[in-house]
Short mmCIF file of N, CA and C in Angstrom, two decimals:
data_model
loop_
_atom_site.label_atom_id
_atom_site.label_comp_id
_atom_site.label_asym_id
_atom_site.label_seq_id
_atom_site.Cartn_x
_atom_site.Cartn_y
_atom_site.Cartn_z
N MET A 723 0.93 -1.20 -0.04
CA MET A 723 -0.05 0.10 0.01
C MET A 723 0.89 1.37 -0.09
N SER A 724 0.29 2.37 -0.37
CA SER A 724 1.19 3.68 -0.35
C SER A 724 0.76 4.44 0.61
N ASP A 725 1.79 5.50 0.91
CA ASP A 725 1.63 6.04 2.10
C ASP A 725 0.80 7.42 1.79
N VAL A 726 0.43 7.69 0.44
CA VAL A 726 0.07 9.10 -0.31
C VAL A 726 -1.62 8.98 0.17
N THR A 727 -2.04 9.98 0.83
CA THR A 727 -3.50 10.03 0.92
C THR A 727 -4.26 10.63 -0.50
N THR A 728 -5.36 9.77 -0.98
CA THR A 728 -6.09 9.96 -2.11
C THR A 728 -7.08 10.57 -1.97
N SER A 729 -7.38 10.96 -0.62
CA SER A 729 -8.78 11.31 -0.54
C SER A 729 -8.96 13.05 -0.86
N GLY A 730 -9.88 13.75 -0.80
CA GLY A 730 -9.63 14.86 -1.28
C GLY A 730 -10.01 15.98 0.19
N ALA A 731 -9.74 15.17 1.23
CA ALA A 731 -9.52 16.01 2.39
C ALA A 731 -8.11 16.64 2.47
N THR A 732 -8.06 17.87 3.19
CA THR A 732 -6.91 18.51 3.15
C THR A 732 -6.38 18.41 4.67
N SER A 733 -5.03 17.91 4.58
CA SER A 733 -4.38 17.80 5.81
C SER A 733 -4.27 18.90 6.94
N ARG A 734 -4.24 18.58 7.89
CA ARG A 734 -4.27 19.92 9.03
C ARG A 734 -3.08 20.58 8.92
N ARG A 735 -1.69 19.97 8.40
CA ARG A 735 -0.46 20.58 8.25
C ARG A 735 -0.42 21.55 7.31
N VAL A 736 -1.53 21.32 6.16
CA VAL A 736 -1.37 21.98 4.78
C VAL A 736 -2.26 23.25 5.25
N LEU A 737 -3.31 22.89 6.05
CA LEU A 737 -4.52 24.00 6.29
C LEU A 737 -3.73 25.05 7.21
N LEU A 738 -2.99 24.53 8.14
CA LEU A 738 -2.36 25.57 9.21
C LEU A 738 -1.27 26.37 8.39
N ALA A 739 -0.53 25.60 7.36
CA ALA A 739 0.66 26.62 6.70
C ALA A 739 -0.33 27.28 5.66
N SER A 740 -1.28 27.12 5.12
CA SER A 740 -1.91 28.10 4.26
C SER A 740 -2.45 29.10 5.19
N ALA A 741 -3.07 28.89 6.41
CA ALA A 741 -3.76 30.02 7.28
C ALA A 741 -2.60 30.74 7.72
N GLY A 742 -1.46 30.43 7.86
CA GLY A 742 -0.24 31.31 8.40
C GLY A 742 0.16 32.26 7.41
N ALA A 743 0.27 31.65 5.98
CA ALA A 743 0.66 32.71 4.91
C ALA A 743 -0.45 33.64 4.64
N VAL A 744 -1.86 33.31 5.07
CA VAL A 744 -2.49 34.48 4.52
C VAL A 744 -2.67 35.16 5.67
N GLY A 745 -2.32 34.78 6.63
CA GLY A 745 -2.40 36.17 7.90
C GLY A 745 -0.98 37.10 7.77
N ALA A 746 0.07 36.19 7.63
CA ALA A 746 1.04 37.09 7.52
C ALA A 746 1.02 38.04 6.29
N GLY A 747 0.35 37.80 5.12
CA GLY A 747 0.10 38.68 4.01
C GLY A 747 -0.79 39.79 4.57
N ALA A 748 -1.75 39.41 5.15
CA ALA A 748 -2.65 40.45 5.87
C ALA A 748 -2.10 41.60 6.84
N LEU A 749 -1.03 40.73 7.35
CA LEU A 749 -0.35 41.86 8.35
C LEU A 749 0.69 42.64 7.60
N LEU A 750 1.30 42.24 6.57
CA LEU A 750 2.21 43.02 5.96
C LEU A 750 1.35 44.34 4.93
N ALA A 751 0.17 43.89 4.49
CA ALA A 751 -0.47 44.71 3.89
C ALA A 751 -1.05 45.76 5.01
N ALA A 752 -1.68 45.43 5.91
CA ALA A 752 -2.08 46.35 7.20
C ALA A 752 -1.01 47.31 7.53
N CYS A 753 0.32 47.03 7.51
CA CYS A 753 1.27 48.00 7.69
C CYS A 753 1.39 49.03 6.82
N GLY A 754 0.94 48.80 5.54
CA GLY A 754 1.13 50.02 4.23
C GLY A 754 2.50 50.23 3.97
N SER A 755 2.57 51.16 3.20
CA SER A 755 3.73 51.46 2.26
C SER A 755 4.63 52.66 3.37
N GLU A 756 5.73 52.45 2.82
CA GLU A 756 6.58 54.11 3.31
C GLU A 756 6.55 55.16 2.37
N ALA A 757 5.70 55.15 1.11
CA ALA A 757 5.48 55.85 0.27
C ALA A 757 4.85 57.19 1.09
N PRO A 758 5.48 58.56 0.50
CA PRO A 758 4.79 59.79 0.86
C PRO A 758 3.40 59.61 0.67
N ALA A 759 2.74 60.46 1.30
CA ALA A 759 1.30 60.87 0.98
C ALA A 759 1.14 61.78 -0.20
N THR A 760 -0.10 61.32 -0.79
CA THR A 760 -0.14 61.78 -2.36
C THR A 760 -0.59 63.21 -2.29
N THR A 761 0.20 64.24 -3.22
CA THR A 761 -0.39 65.65 -2.75
C THR A 761 -0.83 66.18 -4.30
N GLY A 762 -1.55 67.14 -4.30
CA GLY A 762 -1.78 67.84 -5.93
C GLY A 762 -0.56 68.64 -6.34
N PRO A 763 -0.99 69.25 -7.61
CA PRO A 763 0.32 69.76 -8.19
C PRO A 763 0.77 70.70 -7.71
N THR A 764 0.44 71.38 -6.73
CA THR A 764 0.82 72.70 -6.07
C THR A 764 1.62 72.07 -4.46
N GLY A 765 1.77 70.71 -4.20
CA GLY A 765 2.07 70.41 -3.01
C GLY A 765 1.10 70.29 -1.94
N ALA A 766 -0.34 70.93 -2.14
CA ALA A 766 -1.05 70.71 -0.90
C ALA A 766 -1.95 69.60 -1.29
N ALA A 767 -2.63 69.11 0.00
CA ALA A 767 -3.05 67.89 0.06
C ALA A 767 -4.21 67.96 -0.83
N ALA A 768 -4.22 66.35 -1.73
CA ALA A 768 -5.08 66.20 -2.98
C ALA A 768 -6.71 66.56 -2.54
N SER A 769 -6.96 66.39 -1.11
CA SER A 769 -8.30 66.72 -0.63
C SER A 769 -8.30 67.12 0.39
N PRO A 770 -9.32 67.68 1.08
CA PRO A 770 -9.33 68.26 2.37
C PRO A 770 -8.95 67.02 3.57
N PRO A 771 -8.72 67.56 4.35
CA PRO A 771 -8.45 66.32 5.74
C PRO A 771 -9.80 65.90 6.02
N ALA A 772 -9.58 64.75 6.73
CA ALA A 772 -10.68 63.94 6.85
C ALA A 772 -11.45 64.65 8.07
N GLY A 773 -12.82 64.78 7.89
CA GLY A 773 -13.63 65.70 8.78
C GLY A 773 -13.44 67.09 8.82
N GLY A 774 -12.38 67.86 7.93
CA GLY A 774 -12.01 69.12 7.78
C GLY A 774 -12.97 69.59 6.29
N GLN A 775 -12.59 70.74 6.14
CA GLN A 775 -13.29 71.21 4.82
C GLN A 775 -12.28 72.15 4.32
N ALA A 776 -12.48 72.51 2.78
CA ALA A 776 -11.45 73.31 1.86
C ALA A 776 -11.44 74.77 2.84
N VAL A 777 -10.35 75.21 2.92
CA VAL A 777 -10.60 76.78 3.16
C VAL A 777 -9.92 77.50 1.95
N GLY A 778 -10.41 78.82 1.79
CA GLY A 778 -9.89 79.68 0.99
C GLY A 778 -9.32 81.12 1.58
N ALA A 779 -8.95 81.75 0.73
CA ALA A 779 -8.56 83.20 1.26
C ALA A 779 -9.51 84.08 2.06
N GLY A 780 -9.27 84.60 3.30
CA GLY A 780 -10.16 85.37 3.98
C GLY A 780 -10.71 84.61 5.18
N THR A 781 -10.41 83.12 5.07
CA THR A 781 -11.20 82.37 6.27
C THR A 781 -10.47 82.56 7.69
N VAL A 782 -11.36 83.02 8.12
CA VAL A 782 -10.72 83.24 9.62
C VAL A 782 -10.52 81.71 10.46
N LEU A 783 -9.38 81.65 10.81
CA LEU A 783 -9.09 80.77 11.77
C LEU A 783 -9.15 80.83 13.36
N GLY A 784 -8.82 81.73 13.88
CA GLY A 784 -9.01 82.33 15.06
C GLY A 784 -8.27 83.36 15.58
N LYS A 785 -8.03 83.52 16.99
CA LYS A 785 -7.50 84.79 17.28
C LYS A 785 -5.91 84.94 17.53
N ALA A 786 -5.38 86.13 17.03
CA ALA A 786 -3.88 85.87 17.29
C ALA A 786 -3.40 85.65 18.69
N ALA A 787 -4.25 86.34 19.67
CA ALA A 787 -4.00 86.11 20.77
C ALA A 787 -3.94 84.83 21.59
N ASP A 788 -4.76 83.91 20.82
CA ASP A 788 -4.90 82.61 21.35
C ASP A 788 -3.65 81.52 20.67
N ILE A 789 -2.98 82.34 19.94
CA ILE A 789 -1.52 81.42 19.61
C ILE A 789 -0.45 81.60 20.34
N PRO A 790 0.12 80.64 21.35
CA PRO A 790 0.94 80.78 22.23
C PRO A 790 2.78 81.05 21.75
N VAL A 791 3.21 82.27 22.34
CA VAL A 791 4.84 82.24 21.65
C VAL A 791 5.36 80.89 21.99
N GLY A 792 6.17 80.53 20.89
CA GLY A 792 6.87 78.98 20.87
C GLY A 792 5.94 77.93 21.16
N GLY A 793 5.02 78.09 20.52
CA GLY A 793 3.90 77.07 20.45
C GLY A 793 3.16 77.34 19.26
N GLY A 794 1.83 76.59 19.32
CA GLY A 794 1.01 76.76 18.11
C GLY A 794 -0.41 75.99 18.36
N VAL A 795 -1.19 76.18 17.50
CA VAL A 795 -2.73 75.62 17.75
C VAL A 795 -2.94 74.81 16.28
N ILE A 796 -4.03 73.96 16.56
CA ILE A 796 -4.09 73.27 15.45
C ILE A 796 -5.55 73.28 14.91
N PHE A 797 -5.77 73.78 13.80
CA PHE A 797 -7.18 74.25 13.41
C PHE A 797 -7.83 72.87 12.81
N LYS A 798 -8.27 71.85 13.47
CA LYS A 798 -8.51 70.60 12.39
C LYS A 798 -9.43 70.94 11.57
N GLU A 799 -10.44 71.26 11.61
CA GLU A 799 -11.66 71.59 10.76
C GLU A 799 -11.36 72.13 9.64
N GLN A 800 -10.03 73.28 9.74
CA GLN A 800 -9.55 73.76 8.43
C GLN A 800 -8.21 73.19 7.84
N GLY A 801 -7.70 72.41 8.72
CA GLY A 801 -6.59 71.35 8.14
C GLY A 801 -5.15 72.16 8.33
N VAL A 802 -5.32 73.35 9.20
CA VAL A 802 -4.06 74.11 9.38
C VAL A 802 -3.65 74.21 10.62
N VAL A 803 -2.23 74.36 10.89
CA VAL A 803 -1.27 74.92 12.06
C VAL A 803 -0.98 75.97 11.90
N VAL A 804 -1.03 76.72 12.96
CA VAL A 804 -0.61 78.34 13.20
C VAL A 804 0.34 78.24 14.20
N THR A 805 1.59 78.51 14.13
CA THR A 805 2.78 78.82 15.26
C THR A 805 2.87 79.87 15.27
N GLN A 806 3.50 80.42 16.38
CA GLN A 806 4.24 81.78 16.63
C GLN A 806 5.60 81.50 17.40
N PRO A 807 6.57 81.14 16.40
CA PRO A 807 8.01 80.86 17.13
C PRO A 807 8.51 82.06 17.61
N THR A 808 8.26 83.27 17.48
CA THR A 808 8.73 84.25 18.33
C THR A 808 7.54 85.39 18.61
N ALA A 809 7.51 86.29 19.45
CA ALA A 809 6.23 87.18 19.29
C ALA A 809 6.14 88.01 18.21
N GLY A 810 4.89 87.82 17.73
CA GLY A 810 4.42 88.40 16.48
C GLY A 810 4.71 87.91 15.33
N GLN A 811 5.44 87.13 15.13
CA GLN A 811 5.71 86.12 13.68
C GLN A 811 4.75 84.58 13.85
N TYR A 812 3.82 85.06 12.99
CA TYR A 812 2.79 83.78 12.79
C TYR A 812 3.18 82.93 11.41
N VAL A 813 3.36 81.78 11.65
CA VAL A 813 3.38 80.76 10.34
C VAL A 813 2.19 80.00 10.38
N GLY A 814 1.92 79.26 9.40
CA GLY A 814 0.97 78.55 9.24
C GLY A 814 1.53 77.37 7.94
N PHE A 815 1.01 76.34 8.69
CA PHE A 815 1.28 74.88 7.89
C PHE A 815 0.08 73.93 7.68
N SER A 816 0.19 73.21 6.72
CA SER A 816 -0.75 72.26 6.68
C SER A 816 -0.83 71.56 7.83
N ALA A 817 -2.09 70.87 8.22
CA ALA A 817 -1.98 70.03 9.22
C ALA A 817 -2.03 68.57 9.02
N ILE A 818 -1.48 68.13 8.10
CA ILE A 818 -1.47 67.27 7.33
C ILE A 818 0.11 66.39 7.47
N CYS A 819 0.41 65.53 8.20
CA CYS A 819 1.75 64.72 7.84
C CYS A 819 1.98 64.31 6.47
N THR A 820 3.37 64.48 6.16
CA THR A 820 4.00 64.39 4.82
C THR A 820 4.36 62.82 4.66
N HIS A 821 4.25 62.08 5.92
CA HIS A 821 4.61 60.80 5.83
C HIS A 821 3.51 59.99 5.30
N GLN A 822 2.09 59.93 5.87
CA GLN A 822 1.20 59.15 5.32
C GLN A 822 0.18 59.87 5.17
N ALA A 823 -0.06 60.98 5.44
CA ALA A 823 -1.38 61.95 5.44
C ALA A 823 -2.01 61.60 7.08
N CYS A 824 -1.46 61.53 7.81
CA CYS A 824 -2.32 61.67 8.87
C CYS A 824 -2.27 62.90 9.52
N PRO A 825 -3.39 63.39 10.36
CA PRO A 825 -3.49 64.66 10.51
C PRO A 825 -2.46 65.03 11.97
N VAL A 826 -1.71 66.27 12.03
CA VAL A 826 -0.70 66.25 13.13
C VAL A 826 -1.63 66.24 14.32
N SER A 827 -1.15 65.96 15.57
CA SER A 827 -1.98 65.68 16.72
C SER A 827 -1.62 66.65 17.77
N GLN A 828 -0.37 67.57 17.67
CA GLN A 828 -0.16 68.51 18.82
C GLN A 828 1.09 69.23 18.75
N VAL A 829 1.12 70.45 19.32
CA VAL A 829 1.91 71.26 19.33
C VAL A 829 2.58 71.57 20.53
N GLU A 830 3.95 71.13 20.59
CA GLU A 830 4.51 71.12 22.20
C GLU A 830 6.00 71.32 22.03
N ALA A 831 6.70 71.91 23.01
CA ALA A 831 8.22 72.02 22.94
C ALA A 831 8.82 72.49 21.63
N GLY A 832 8.17 73.30 20.77
CA GLY A 832 8.67 74.00 19.68
C GLY A 832 8.65 72.95 18.56
N LYS A 833 8.01 71.80 18.72
CA LYS A 833 7.51 70.89 17.61
C LYS A 833 6.21 70.64 17.53
N ILE A 834 5.89 70.46 15.95
CA ILE A 834 4.68 69.88 15.49
C ILE A 834 4.57 68.52 15.43
N LYS A 835 3.77 67.58 16.34
CA LYS A 835 4.04 65.88 16.29
C LYS A 835 2.91 65.36 15.75
N CYS A 836 3.40 64.49 14.96
CA CYS A 836 2.27 63.75 14.79
C CYS A 836 2.21 62.11 15.16
N GLN A 837 1.09 61.95 15.90
CA GLN A 837 1.18 60.27 16.67
C GLN A 837 1.00 59.22 15.84
N CYS A 838 0.86 59.21 14.57
CA CYS A 838 0.75 58.28 13.73
C CYS A 838 1.88 57.37 13.60
N HIS A 839 2.83 58.04 13.52
CA HIS A 839 4.24 57.32 13.39
C HIS A 839 5.43 58.05 13.92
N PHE A 840 5.12 59.28 14.67
CA PHE A 840 5.99 59.86 15.56
C PHE A 840 6.75 60.93 14.86
N SER A 841 6.47 61.37 13.76
CA SER A 841 7.39 62.54 13.00
C SER A 841 6.97 63.76 13.68
N GLU A 842 8.09 64.43 13.81
CA GLU A 842 8.21 65.78 14.47
C GLU A 842 8.66 66.89 13.51
N PHE A 843 7.84 68.07 13.23
CA PHE A 843 8.34 69.03 12.51
C PHE A 843 8.54 70.60 13.34
N SER A 844 9.47 71.23 12.80
CA SER A 844 9.61 72.64 13.44
C SER A 844 8.72 73.69 13.37
N ILE A 845 8.17 74.14 14.49
CA ILE A 845 7.24 75.37 14.49
C ILE A 845 7.93 76.45 13.47
N THR A 846 9.35 76.76 13.42
CA THR A 846 9.50 77.93 12.53
C THR A 846 9.25 77.53 11.26
N ASP A 847 9.87 76.73 10.46
CA ASP A 847 9.41 76.61 9.03
C ASP A 847 8.99 75.11 8.61
N GLY A 848 8.76 74.43 9.53
CA GLY A 848 7.87 73.30 9.31
C GLY A 848 8.65 71.89 8.86
N SER A 849 10.29 72.03 8.90
CA SER A 849 11.01 71.21 8.58
C SER A 849 10.94 70.12 9.49
N VAL A 850 11.32 68.80 8.79
CA VAL A 850 11.46 67.50 9.28
C VAL A 850 12.48 67.56 10.63
N ILE A 851 12.01 67.35 11.81
CA ILE A 851 13.07 67.24 13.17
C ILE A 851 13.40 65.73 13.10
N SER A 852 12.22 65.12 13.20
CA SER A 852 12.41 63.71 13.38
C SER A 852 11.61 63.13 12.70
N PRO A 853 12.19 62.08 11.59
CA PRO A 853 11.51 61.21 10.54
C PRO A 853 10.58 60.28 11.47
N PRO A 854 9.70 59.77 10.77
CA PRO A 854 9.86 59.07 9.12
C PRO A 854 9.60 60.09 8.09
N ALA A 855 8.82 61.38 8.35
CA ALA A 855 8.35 61.95 7.37
C ALA A 855 9.59 62.16 6.15
N PRO A 856 9.15 62.30 5.15
CA PRO A 856 10.24 62.55 3.93
C PRO A 856 10.72 64.21 3.70
N ARG A 857 9.60 64.94 4.35
CA ARG A 857 9.94 66.82 3.76
C ARG A 857 9.13 67.31 4.69
N ALA A 858 9.31 68.72 4.73
CA ALA A 858 8.61 69.78 5.57
C ALA A 858 7.11 69.59 5.40
N LEU A 859 6.43 70.19 6.36
CA LEU A 859 5.11 70.13 6.16
C LEU A 859 4.75 71.29 5.00
N ASP A 860 3.86 71.08 4.18
CA ASP A 860 3.40 72.20 3.45
C ASP A 860 3.09 73.54 3.94
N LYS A 861 3.70 74.72 3.69
CA LYS A 861 3.36 76.28 4.46
C LYS A 861 1.72 76.37 3.70
N LYS A 862 1.06 77.14 4.69
CA LYS A 862 -0.31 77.75 4.09
C LYS A 862 -0.23 79.14 4.51
N GLU A 863 -0.12 80.15 3.59
CA GLU A 863 -0.08 81.29 3.66
C GLU A 863 -1.24 82.31 4.71
N ILE A 864 -0.70 82.86 5.70
CA ILE A 864 -1.76 83.54 6.65
C ILE A 864 -1.37 84.84 6.75
N LYS A 865 -2.40 85.45 7.61
CA LYS A 865 -2.23 86.85 7.79
C LYS A 865 -2.94 87.32 8.95
N VAL A 866 -2.49 88.40 9.73
CA VAL A 866 -3.01 88.96 10.72
C VAL A 866 -3.86 90.04 10.57
N GLU A 867 -5.03 90.15 10.70
CA GLU A 867 -5.96 91.27 10.51
C GLU A 867 -6.96 91.66 11.85
N ASN A 868 -6.55 92.72 12.30
CA ASN A 868 -7.58 93.16 13.37
C ASN A 868 -7.59 92.18 14.59
N GLY A 869 -6.53 91.62 14.65
CA GLY A 869 -6.16 90.60 15.78
C GLY A 869 -6.56 89.31 15.37
N GLU A 870 -7.14 88.93 14.41
CA GLU A 870 -7.46 87.66 13.77
C GLU A 870 -6.57 86.84 12.67
N ILE A 871 -6.24 85.57 12.82
CA ILE A 871 -5.50 84.76 11.81
C ILE A 871 -6.37 84.56 10.99
N LYS A 872 -6.20 84.71 9.47
CA LYS A 872 -6.91 84.47 8.50
C LYS A 872 -5.86 83.91 7.51
N ILE A 873 -6.64 83.01 6.47
CA ILE A 873 -5.90 82.28 5.22
C ILE A 873 -5.73 83.64 4.52
N ALA A 874 -4.41 83.71 3.70
CA ALA A 874 -3.97 85.00 2.93
C ALA A 874 -4.50 84.44 1.53
#
């Protein structure tokens, strides 16, 4: 007699090996790629941030007095971070991390931070302080009028 099984039943060993391969593939797919987030032709995010809305010139973000010196505020709905590196110097950036398009989560200790993969950016110019982000945050032109921060 032969040791080969001729029935149509799958052996436990083959079943477990197949399940392991499928599980490993799913895990790798969930990790995603390290490719940078897709951007439009001008470098701006291709679409507004999740839960946010597109903003145009003149859109009021908030009061200049609410932006701490050496810190900043994230305007989640508008997808903009406004920082004040030194007194009276206001700078605007996209609130979307350049690594995998996660929204940045906080401004602290002179850094804009993304909690998805822990990238950190300078509040002065948006440059990368700590990777994995491949490039600086996109700049957003802002202006201060009558004590209000507005999109320029």
